[in-house]
mmCIF file of C-alpha atoms in Angstrom:
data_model
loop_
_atom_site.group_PDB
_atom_site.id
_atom_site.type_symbol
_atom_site.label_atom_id
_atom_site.label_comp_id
_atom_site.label_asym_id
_atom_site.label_seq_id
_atom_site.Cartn_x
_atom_site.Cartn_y
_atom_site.Cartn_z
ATOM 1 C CA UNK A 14 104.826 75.250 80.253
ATOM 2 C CA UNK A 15 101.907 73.590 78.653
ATOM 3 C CA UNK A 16 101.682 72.487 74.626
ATOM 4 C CA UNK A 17 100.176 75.479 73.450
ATOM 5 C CA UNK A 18 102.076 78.121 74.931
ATOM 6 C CA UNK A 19 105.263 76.401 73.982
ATOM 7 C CA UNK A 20 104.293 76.099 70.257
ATOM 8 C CA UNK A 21 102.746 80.400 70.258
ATOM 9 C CA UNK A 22 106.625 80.598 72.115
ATOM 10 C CA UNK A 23 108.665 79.092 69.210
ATOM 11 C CA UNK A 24 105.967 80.556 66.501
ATOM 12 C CA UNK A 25 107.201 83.766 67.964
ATOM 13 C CA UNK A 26 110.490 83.838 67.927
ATOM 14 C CA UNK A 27 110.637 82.115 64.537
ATOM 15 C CA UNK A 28 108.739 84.526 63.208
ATOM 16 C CA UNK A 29 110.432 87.171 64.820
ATOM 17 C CA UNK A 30 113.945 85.862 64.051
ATOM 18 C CA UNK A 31 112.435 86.373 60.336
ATOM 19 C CA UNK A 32 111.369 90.193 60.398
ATOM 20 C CA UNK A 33 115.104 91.060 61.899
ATOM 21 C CA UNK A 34 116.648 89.523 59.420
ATOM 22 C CA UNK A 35 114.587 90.867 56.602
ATOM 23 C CA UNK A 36 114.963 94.625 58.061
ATOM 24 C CA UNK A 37 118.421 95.363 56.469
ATOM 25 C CA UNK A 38 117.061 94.378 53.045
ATOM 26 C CA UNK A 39 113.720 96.605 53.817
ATOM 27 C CA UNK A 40 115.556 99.298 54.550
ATOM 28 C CA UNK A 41 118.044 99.148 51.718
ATOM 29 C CA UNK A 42 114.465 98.276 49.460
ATOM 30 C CA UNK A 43 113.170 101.971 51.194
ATOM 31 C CA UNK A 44 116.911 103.879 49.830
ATOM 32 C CA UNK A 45 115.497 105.287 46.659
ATOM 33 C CA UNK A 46 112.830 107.307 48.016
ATOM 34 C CA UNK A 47 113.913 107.680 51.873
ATOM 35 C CA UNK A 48 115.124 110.774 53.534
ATOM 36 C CA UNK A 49 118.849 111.070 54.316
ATOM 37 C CA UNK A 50 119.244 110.657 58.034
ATOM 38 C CA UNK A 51 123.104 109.429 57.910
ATOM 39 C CA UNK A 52 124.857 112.108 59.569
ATOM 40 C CA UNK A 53 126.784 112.792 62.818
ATOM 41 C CA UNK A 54 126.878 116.277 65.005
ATOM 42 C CA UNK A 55 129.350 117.880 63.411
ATOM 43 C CA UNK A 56 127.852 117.700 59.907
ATOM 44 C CA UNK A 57 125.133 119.320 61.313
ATOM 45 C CA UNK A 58 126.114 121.583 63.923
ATOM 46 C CA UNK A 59 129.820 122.456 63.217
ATOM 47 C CA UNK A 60 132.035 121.954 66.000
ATOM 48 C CA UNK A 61 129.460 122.215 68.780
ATOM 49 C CA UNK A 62 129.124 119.036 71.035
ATOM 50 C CA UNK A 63 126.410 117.438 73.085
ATOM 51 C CA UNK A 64 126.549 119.796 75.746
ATOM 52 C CA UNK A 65 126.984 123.094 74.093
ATOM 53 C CA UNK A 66 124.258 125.996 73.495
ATOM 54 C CA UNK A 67 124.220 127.670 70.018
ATOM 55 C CA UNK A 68 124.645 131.066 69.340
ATOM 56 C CA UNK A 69 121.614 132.583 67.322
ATOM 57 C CA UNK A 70 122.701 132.536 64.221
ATOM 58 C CA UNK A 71 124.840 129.086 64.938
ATOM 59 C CA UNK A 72 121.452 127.475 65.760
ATOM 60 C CA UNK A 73 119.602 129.052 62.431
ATOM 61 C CA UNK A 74 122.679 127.778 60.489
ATOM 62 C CA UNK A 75 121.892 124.304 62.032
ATOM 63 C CA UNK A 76 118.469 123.941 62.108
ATOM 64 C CA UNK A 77 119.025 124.662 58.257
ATOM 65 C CA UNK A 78 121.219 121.998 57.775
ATOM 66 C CA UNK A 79 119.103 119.252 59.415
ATOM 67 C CA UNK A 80 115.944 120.767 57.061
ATOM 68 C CA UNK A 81 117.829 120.138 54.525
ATOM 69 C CA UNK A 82 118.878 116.766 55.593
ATOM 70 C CA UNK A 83 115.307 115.822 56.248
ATOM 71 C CA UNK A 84 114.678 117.291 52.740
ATOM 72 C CA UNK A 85 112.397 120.203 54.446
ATOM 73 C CA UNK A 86 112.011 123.379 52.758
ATOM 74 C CA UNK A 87 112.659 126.836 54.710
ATOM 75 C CA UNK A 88 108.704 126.884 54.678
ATOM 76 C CA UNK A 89 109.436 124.113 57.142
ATOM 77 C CA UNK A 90 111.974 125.311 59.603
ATOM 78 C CA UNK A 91 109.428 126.809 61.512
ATOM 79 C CA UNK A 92 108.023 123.828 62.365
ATOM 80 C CA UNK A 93 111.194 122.002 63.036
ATOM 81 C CA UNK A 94 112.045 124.700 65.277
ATOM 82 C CA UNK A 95 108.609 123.399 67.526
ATOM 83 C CA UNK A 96 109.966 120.123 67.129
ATOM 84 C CA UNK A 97 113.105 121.128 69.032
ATOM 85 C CA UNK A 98 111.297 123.772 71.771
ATOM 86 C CA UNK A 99 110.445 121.862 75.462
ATOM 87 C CA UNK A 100 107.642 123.723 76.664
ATOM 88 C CA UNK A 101 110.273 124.622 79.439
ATOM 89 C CA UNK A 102 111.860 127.006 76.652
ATOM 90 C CA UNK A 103 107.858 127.684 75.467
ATOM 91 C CA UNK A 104 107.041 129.215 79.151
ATOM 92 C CA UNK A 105 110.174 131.098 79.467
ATOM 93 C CA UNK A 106 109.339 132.872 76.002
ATOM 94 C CA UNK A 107 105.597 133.378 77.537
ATOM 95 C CA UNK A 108 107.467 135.197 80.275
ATOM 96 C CA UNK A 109 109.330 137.304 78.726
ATOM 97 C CA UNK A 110 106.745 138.572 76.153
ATOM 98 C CA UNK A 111 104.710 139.641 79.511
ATOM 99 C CA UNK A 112 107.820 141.333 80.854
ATOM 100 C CA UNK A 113 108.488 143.330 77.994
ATOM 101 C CA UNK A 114 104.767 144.666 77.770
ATOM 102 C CA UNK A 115 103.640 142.280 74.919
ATOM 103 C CA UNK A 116 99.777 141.741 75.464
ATOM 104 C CA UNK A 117 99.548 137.600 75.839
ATOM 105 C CA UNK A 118 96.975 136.276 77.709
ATOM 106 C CA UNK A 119 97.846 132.751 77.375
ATOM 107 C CA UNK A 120 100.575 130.665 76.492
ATOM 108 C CA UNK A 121 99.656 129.473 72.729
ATOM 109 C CA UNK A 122 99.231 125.933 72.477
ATOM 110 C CA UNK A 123 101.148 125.497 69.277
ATOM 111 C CA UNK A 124 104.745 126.955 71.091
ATOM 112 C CA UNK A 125 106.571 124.244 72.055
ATOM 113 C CA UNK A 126 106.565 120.503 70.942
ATOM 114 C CA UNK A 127 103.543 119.096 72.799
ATOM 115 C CA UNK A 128 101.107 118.755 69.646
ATOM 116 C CA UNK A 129 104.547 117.935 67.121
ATOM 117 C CA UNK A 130 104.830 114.768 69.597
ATOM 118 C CA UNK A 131 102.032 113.846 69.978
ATOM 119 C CA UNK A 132 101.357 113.330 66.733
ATOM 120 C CA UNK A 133 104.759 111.501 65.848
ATOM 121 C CA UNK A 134 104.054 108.876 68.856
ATOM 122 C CA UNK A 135 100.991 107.903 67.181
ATOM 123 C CA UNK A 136 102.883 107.824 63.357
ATOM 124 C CA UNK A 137 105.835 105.779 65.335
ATOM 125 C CA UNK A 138 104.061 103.300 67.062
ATOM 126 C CA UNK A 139 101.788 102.532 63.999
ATOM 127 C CA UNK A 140 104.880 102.313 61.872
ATOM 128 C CA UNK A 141 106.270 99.912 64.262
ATOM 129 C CA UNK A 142 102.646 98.078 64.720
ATOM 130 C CA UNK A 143 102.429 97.771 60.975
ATOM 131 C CA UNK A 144 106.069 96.882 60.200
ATOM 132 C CA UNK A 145 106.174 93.464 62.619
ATOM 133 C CA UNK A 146 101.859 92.794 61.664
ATOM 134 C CA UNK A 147 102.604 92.732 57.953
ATOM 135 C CA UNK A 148 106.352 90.856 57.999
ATOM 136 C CA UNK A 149 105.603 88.455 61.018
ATOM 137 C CA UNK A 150 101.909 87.541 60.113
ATOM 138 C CA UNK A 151 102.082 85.101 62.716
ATOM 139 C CA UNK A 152 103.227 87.384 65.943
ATOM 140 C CA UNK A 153 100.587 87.359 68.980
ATOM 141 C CA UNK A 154 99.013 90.537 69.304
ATOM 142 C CA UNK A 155 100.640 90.566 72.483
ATOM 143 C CA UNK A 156 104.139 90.101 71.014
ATOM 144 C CA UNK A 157 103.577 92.561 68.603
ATOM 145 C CA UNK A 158 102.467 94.888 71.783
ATOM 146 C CA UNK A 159 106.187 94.157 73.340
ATOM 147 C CA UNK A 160 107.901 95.044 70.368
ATOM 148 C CA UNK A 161 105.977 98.344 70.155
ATOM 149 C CA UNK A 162 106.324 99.137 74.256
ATOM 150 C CA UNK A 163 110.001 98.121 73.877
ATOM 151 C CA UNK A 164 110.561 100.574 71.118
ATOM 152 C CA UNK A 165 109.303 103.591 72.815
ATOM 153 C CA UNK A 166 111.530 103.120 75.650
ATOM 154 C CA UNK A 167 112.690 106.679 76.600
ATOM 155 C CA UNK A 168 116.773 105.815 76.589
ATOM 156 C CA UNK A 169 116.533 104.050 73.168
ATOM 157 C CA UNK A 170 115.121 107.039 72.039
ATOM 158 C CA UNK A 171 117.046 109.269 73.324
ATOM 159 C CA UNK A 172 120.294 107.162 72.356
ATOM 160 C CA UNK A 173 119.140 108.091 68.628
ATOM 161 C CA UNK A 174 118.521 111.640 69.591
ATOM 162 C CA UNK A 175 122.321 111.995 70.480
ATOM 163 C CA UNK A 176 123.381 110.117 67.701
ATOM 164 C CA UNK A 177 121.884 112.083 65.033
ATOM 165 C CA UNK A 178 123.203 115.031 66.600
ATOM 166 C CA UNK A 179 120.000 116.952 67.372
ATOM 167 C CA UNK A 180 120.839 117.387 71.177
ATOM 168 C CA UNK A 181 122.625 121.215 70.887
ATOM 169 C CA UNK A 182 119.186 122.149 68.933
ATOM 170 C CA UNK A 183 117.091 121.341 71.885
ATOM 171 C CA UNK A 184 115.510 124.511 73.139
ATOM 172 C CA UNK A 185 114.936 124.174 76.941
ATOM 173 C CA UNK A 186 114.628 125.878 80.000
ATOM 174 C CA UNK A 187 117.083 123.114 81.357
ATOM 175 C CA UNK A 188 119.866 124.240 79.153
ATOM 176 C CA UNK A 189 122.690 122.577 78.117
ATOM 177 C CA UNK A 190 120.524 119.702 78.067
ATOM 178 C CA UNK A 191 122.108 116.644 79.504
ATOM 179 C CA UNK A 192 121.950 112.980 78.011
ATOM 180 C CA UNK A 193 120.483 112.071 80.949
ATOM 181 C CA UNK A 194 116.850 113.755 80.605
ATOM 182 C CA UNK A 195 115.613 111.027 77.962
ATOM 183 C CA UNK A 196 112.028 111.563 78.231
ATOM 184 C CA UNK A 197 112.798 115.389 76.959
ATOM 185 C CA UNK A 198 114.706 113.718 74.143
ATOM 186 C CA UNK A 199 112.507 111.015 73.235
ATOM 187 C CA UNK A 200 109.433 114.056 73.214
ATOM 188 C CA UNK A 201 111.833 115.546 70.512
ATOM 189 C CA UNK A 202 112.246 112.518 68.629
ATOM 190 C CA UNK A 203 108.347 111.816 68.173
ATOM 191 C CA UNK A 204 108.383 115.386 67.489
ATOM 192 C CA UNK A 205 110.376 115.201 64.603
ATOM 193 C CA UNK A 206 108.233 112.542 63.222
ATOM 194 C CA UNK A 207 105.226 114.848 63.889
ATOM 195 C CA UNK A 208 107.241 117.337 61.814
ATOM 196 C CA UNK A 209 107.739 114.863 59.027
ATOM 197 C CA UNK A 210 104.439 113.706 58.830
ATOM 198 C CA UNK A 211 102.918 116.989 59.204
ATOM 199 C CA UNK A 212 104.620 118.732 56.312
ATOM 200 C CA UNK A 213 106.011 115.943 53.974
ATOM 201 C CA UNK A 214 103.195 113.222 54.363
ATOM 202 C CA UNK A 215 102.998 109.469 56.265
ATOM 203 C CA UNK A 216 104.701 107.680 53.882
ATOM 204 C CA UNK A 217 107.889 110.022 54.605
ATOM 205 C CA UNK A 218 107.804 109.664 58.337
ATOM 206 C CA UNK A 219 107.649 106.060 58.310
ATOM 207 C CA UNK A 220 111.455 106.033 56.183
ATOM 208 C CA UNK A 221 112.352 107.996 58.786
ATOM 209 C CA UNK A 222 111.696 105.333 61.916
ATOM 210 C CA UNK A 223 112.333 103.197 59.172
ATOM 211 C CA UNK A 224 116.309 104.202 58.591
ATOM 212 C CA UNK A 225 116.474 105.098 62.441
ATOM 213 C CA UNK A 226 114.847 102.598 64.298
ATOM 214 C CA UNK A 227 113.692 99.571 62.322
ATOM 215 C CA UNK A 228 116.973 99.102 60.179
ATOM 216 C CA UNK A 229 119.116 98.396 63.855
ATOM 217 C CA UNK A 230 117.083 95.591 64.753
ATOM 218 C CA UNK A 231 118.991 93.529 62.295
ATOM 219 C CA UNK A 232 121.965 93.802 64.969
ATOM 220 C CA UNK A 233 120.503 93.101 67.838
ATOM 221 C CA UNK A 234 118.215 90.015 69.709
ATOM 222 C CA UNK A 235 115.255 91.473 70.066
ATOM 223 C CA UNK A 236 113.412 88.551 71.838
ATOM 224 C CA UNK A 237 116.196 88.457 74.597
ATOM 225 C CA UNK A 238 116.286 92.599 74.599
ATOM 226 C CA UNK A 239 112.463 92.284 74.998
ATOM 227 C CA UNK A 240 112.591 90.155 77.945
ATOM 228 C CA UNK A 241 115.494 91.674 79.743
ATOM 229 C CA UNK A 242 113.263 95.012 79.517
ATOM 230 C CA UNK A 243 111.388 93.366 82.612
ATOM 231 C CA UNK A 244 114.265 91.531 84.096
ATOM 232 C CA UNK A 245 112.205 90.784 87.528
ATOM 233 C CA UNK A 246 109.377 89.578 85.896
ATOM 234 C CA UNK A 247 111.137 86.878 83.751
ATOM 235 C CA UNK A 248 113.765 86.138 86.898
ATOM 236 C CA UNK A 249 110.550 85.451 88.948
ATOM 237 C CA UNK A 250 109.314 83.421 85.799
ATOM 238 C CA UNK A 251 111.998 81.125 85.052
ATOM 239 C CA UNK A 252 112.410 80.322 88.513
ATOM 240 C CA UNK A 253 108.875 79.345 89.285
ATOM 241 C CA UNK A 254 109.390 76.928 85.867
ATOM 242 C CA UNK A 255 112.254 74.953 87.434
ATOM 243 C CA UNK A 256 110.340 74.996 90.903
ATOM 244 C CA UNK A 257 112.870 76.661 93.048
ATOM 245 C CA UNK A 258 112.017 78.794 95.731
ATOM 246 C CA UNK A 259 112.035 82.433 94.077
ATOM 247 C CA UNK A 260 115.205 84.198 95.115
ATOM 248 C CA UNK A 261 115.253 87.041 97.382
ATOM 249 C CA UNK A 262 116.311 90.734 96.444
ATOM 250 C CA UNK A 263 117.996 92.833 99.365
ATOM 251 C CA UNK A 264 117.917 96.607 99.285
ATOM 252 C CA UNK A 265 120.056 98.958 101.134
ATOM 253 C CA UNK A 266 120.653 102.657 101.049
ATOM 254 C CA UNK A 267 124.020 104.430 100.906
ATOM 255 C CA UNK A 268 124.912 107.304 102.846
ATOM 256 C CA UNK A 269 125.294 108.951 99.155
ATOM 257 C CA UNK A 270 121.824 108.551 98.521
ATOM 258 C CA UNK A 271 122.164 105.759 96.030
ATOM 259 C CA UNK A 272 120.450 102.333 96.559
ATOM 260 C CA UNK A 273 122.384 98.372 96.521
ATOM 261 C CA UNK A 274 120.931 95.529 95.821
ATOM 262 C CA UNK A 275 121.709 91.548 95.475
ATOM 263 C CA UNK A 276 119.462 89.095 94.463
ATOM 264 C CA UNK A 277 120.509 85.886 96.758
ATOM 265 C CA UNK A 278 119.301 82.312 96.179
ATOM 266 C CA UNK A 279 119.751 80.180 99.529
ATOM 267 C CA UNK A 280 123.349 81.003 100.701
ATOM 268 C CA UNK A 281 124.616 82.161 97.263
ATOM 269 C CA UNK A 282 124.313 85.731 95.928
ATOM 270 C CA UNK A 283 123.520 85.914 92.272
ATOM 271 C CA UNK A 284 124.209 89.405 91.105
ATOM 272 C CA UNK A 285 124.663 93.099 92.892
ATOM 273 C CA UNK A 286 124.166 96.559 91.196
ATOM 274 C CA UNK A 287 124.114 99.982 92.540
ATOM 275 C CA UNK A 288 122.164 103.145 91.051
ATOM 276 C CA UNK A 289 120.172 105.917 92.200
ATOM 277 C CA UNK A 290 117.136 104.845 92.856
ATOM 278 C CA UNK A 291 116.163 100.988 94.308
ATOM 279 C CA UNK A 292 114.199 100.288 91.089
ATOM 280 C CA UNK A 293 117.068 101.178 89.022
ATOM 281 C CA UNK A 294 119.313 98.971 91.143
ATOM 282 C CA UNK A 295 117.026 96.151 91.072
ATOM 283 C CA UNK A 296 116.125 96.440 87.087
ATOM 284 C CA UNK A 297 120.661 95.754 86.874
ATOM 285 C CA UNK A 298 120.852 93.337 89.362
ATOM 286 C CA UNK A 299 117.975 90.762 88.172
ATOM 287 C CA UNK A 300 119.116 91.806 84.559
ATOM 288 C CA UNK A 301 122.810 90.359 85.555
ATOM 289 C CA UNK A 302 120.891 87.465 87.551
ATOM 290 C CA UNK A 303 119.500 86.135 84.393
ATOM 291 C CA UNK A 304 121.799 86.733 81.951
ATOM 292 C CA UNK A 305 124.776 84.885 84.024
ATOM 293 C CA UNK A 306 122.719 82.077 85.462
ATOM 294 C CA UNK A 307 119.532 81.422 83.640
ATOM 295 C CA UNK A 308 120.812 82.576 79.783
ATOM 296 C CA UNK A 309 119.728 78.988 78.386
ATOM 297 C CA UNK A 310 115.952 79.550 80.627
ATOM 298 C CA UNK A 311 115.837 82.903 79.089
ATOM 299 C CA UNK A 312 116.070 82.179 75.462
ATOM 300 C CA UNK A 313 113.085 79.498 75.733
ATOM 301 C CA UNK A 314 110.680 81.724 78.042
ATOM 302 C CA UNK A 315 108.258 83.643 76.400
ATOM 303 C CA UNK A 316 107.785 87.079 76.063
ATOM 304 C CA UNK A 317 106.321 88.878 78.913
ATOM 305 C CA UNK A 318 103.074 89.236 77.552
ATOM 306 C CA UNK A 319 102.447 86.374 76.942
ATOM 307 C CA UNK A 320 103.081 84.639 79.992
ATOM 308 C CA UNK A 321 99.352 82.912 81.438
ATOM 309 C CA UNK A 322 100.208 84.177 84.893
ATOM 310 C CA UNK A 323 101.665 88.064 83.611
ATOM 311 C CA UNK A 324 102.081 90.687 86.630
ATOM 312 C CA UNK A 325 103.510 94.150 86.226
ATOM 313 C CA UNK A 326 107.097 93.937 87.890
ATOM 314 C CA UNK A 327 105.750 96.207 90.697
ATOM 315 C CA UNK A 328 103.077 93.471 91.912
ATOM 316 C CA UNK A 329 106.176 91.099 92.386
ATOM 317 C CA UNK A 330 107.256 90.694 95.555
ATOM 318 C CA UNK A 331 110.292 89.258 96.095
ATOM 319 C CA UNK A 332 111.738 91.910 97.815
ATOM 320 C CA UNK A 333 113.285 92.083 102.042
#
């Protein structure tokens, strides 16, 4: 690793050390004028759990109470209601309308939660762009671009989804909606945002990813969570620095349909993981290869973007 790239490496994580530890006083800074987001499922949807569908008036009842925790007005709910509505659950209503006689031509574009997310991925990902360029002034645009990309991953979205209880108000075709669909659920989350900054302004919508997103960083190391994000990529990378012979990653398929793989370095196998798809069992088993024998090479790497000789982790191949 030359001079230069070592000193942008420890700028980085000094200055990103710096913004995580000055989110929890942000966010407590942000208290007086954000919306109230603290709340769990039952709070909002009675006794209904993850995987339960609401009965009509149930789900009016609790898309009133997250309005109101959101501090919407009832002019609102309607488009809170978008927020929550796959265009799964928009096409089935399309449907129907035909079936009973109802003269629709097309489906209306404003139905489901398309637009309502749209719009919130743009508010979040500025939030987030503008939240590590004003407190880390010295973060590489690249870094900053990690940060963002890292953000928007579909299961840390969705993670918050299911924490803030919203899942039982998801209207889908795919109903009850498992945990598992995270794209759907991260769609709803920039959704809500949409919602947010469509009816109650910018500055409202960013307290929002504020409270939810930005204030959790304080708990976590982001640099290594960043990195382990492409866990072939740096495993590929922190061998090459200690000029070993890359280790090779071994797939096999089970008769169940799921995928094993070990990553093996001469005679010696580093890590094995299983899961149902050989991407998905290679992203855990170069994730455990790191973590339990190149921790120390980890923390000192860069972040991916910023590596001089970056590839996408599907260009790598390392793989028999």
């Amino acid at each position: 690793m030359n001079l230069a790239r070592l000193a942008r490496s420890a700028s980085t994580r000094l200055c990103l050390n710096r913004v995580t530890e000055g989110l929890q006083q942000g966010s407590q800074d942000g208290q007086r004028h954000c919306v109230s987001v603290r709340f769990n499922a039952t709070s909002v949807v009675g006794a209904a759990s993850s995987g339960d569908i609401l009965k009509r008036e149930e789900y009016k009842l609790a898309l009133s109470n997250v309005g109101k925790q959101l501090n919407l007005t009832d002019k609102d709910l309607p488009v809170l209601r978008k927020a929550f509505t796959d265009e799964t659950f928009a096409e089935l209503i399309f449907k129907t309308r035909r079936k009973e006689g109802v003269l629709v031509e097309t489906l209306e574009p404003g139905l489901d939660n398309g637009r309502l997310s749209h719009f919130g991925e743009a508010s979040f990902r500025l939030t987030v762009t503008e939240h590590f360029f004003m407190d880390g002034q010295h973060l590489s645009a690249e870094a900053i671009s990690n940060v963002v990309d890292f953000l928007t991953q579909p299961g840390r979205l969705a993670s918050i989804v299911d924490q803030l209880g919203y899942v039982p108000l998801i209207r889908s075709s795919k109903m009850p909606v498992s945990p598992d669909e995270s794209s759907l659920f991260s769609k709803v989350f920039f959704a809500i945002i949409g919602t947010l900054s469509s009816t109650k302004g910018q500055i409202v919508a960013r307290q929002f990813v504020q409270e939810t997103v930005l204030k959790a960083l304080g708990k976590m190391d982001l640099l290594r969570a960043i990195k382990l994000h492409q866990p072939k990529l740096m495993l590929y990378h922190v061998v090459q620095e200690k000029q070993r012979t890359p280790p090779v990653i071994t797939q096999t398929e089970n008769e169940d349909g799921t995928f094993s793989v070990e990553v093996v370095a001469g005679k010696n196998v580093l890590a094995s993981a299983s899961g149902p798809s050989a991407q998905a069992a290679e992203h855990l088993a170069c994730r455990d290869a790191l973590k339990n024998h190149y921790s120390s090479e980890l923390d000192t790497a860069p972040l991916p973007a910023e590596l001089e000789s970056y590839h996408s982790e599907e260009d790598i191949e390392i793989t028999k």
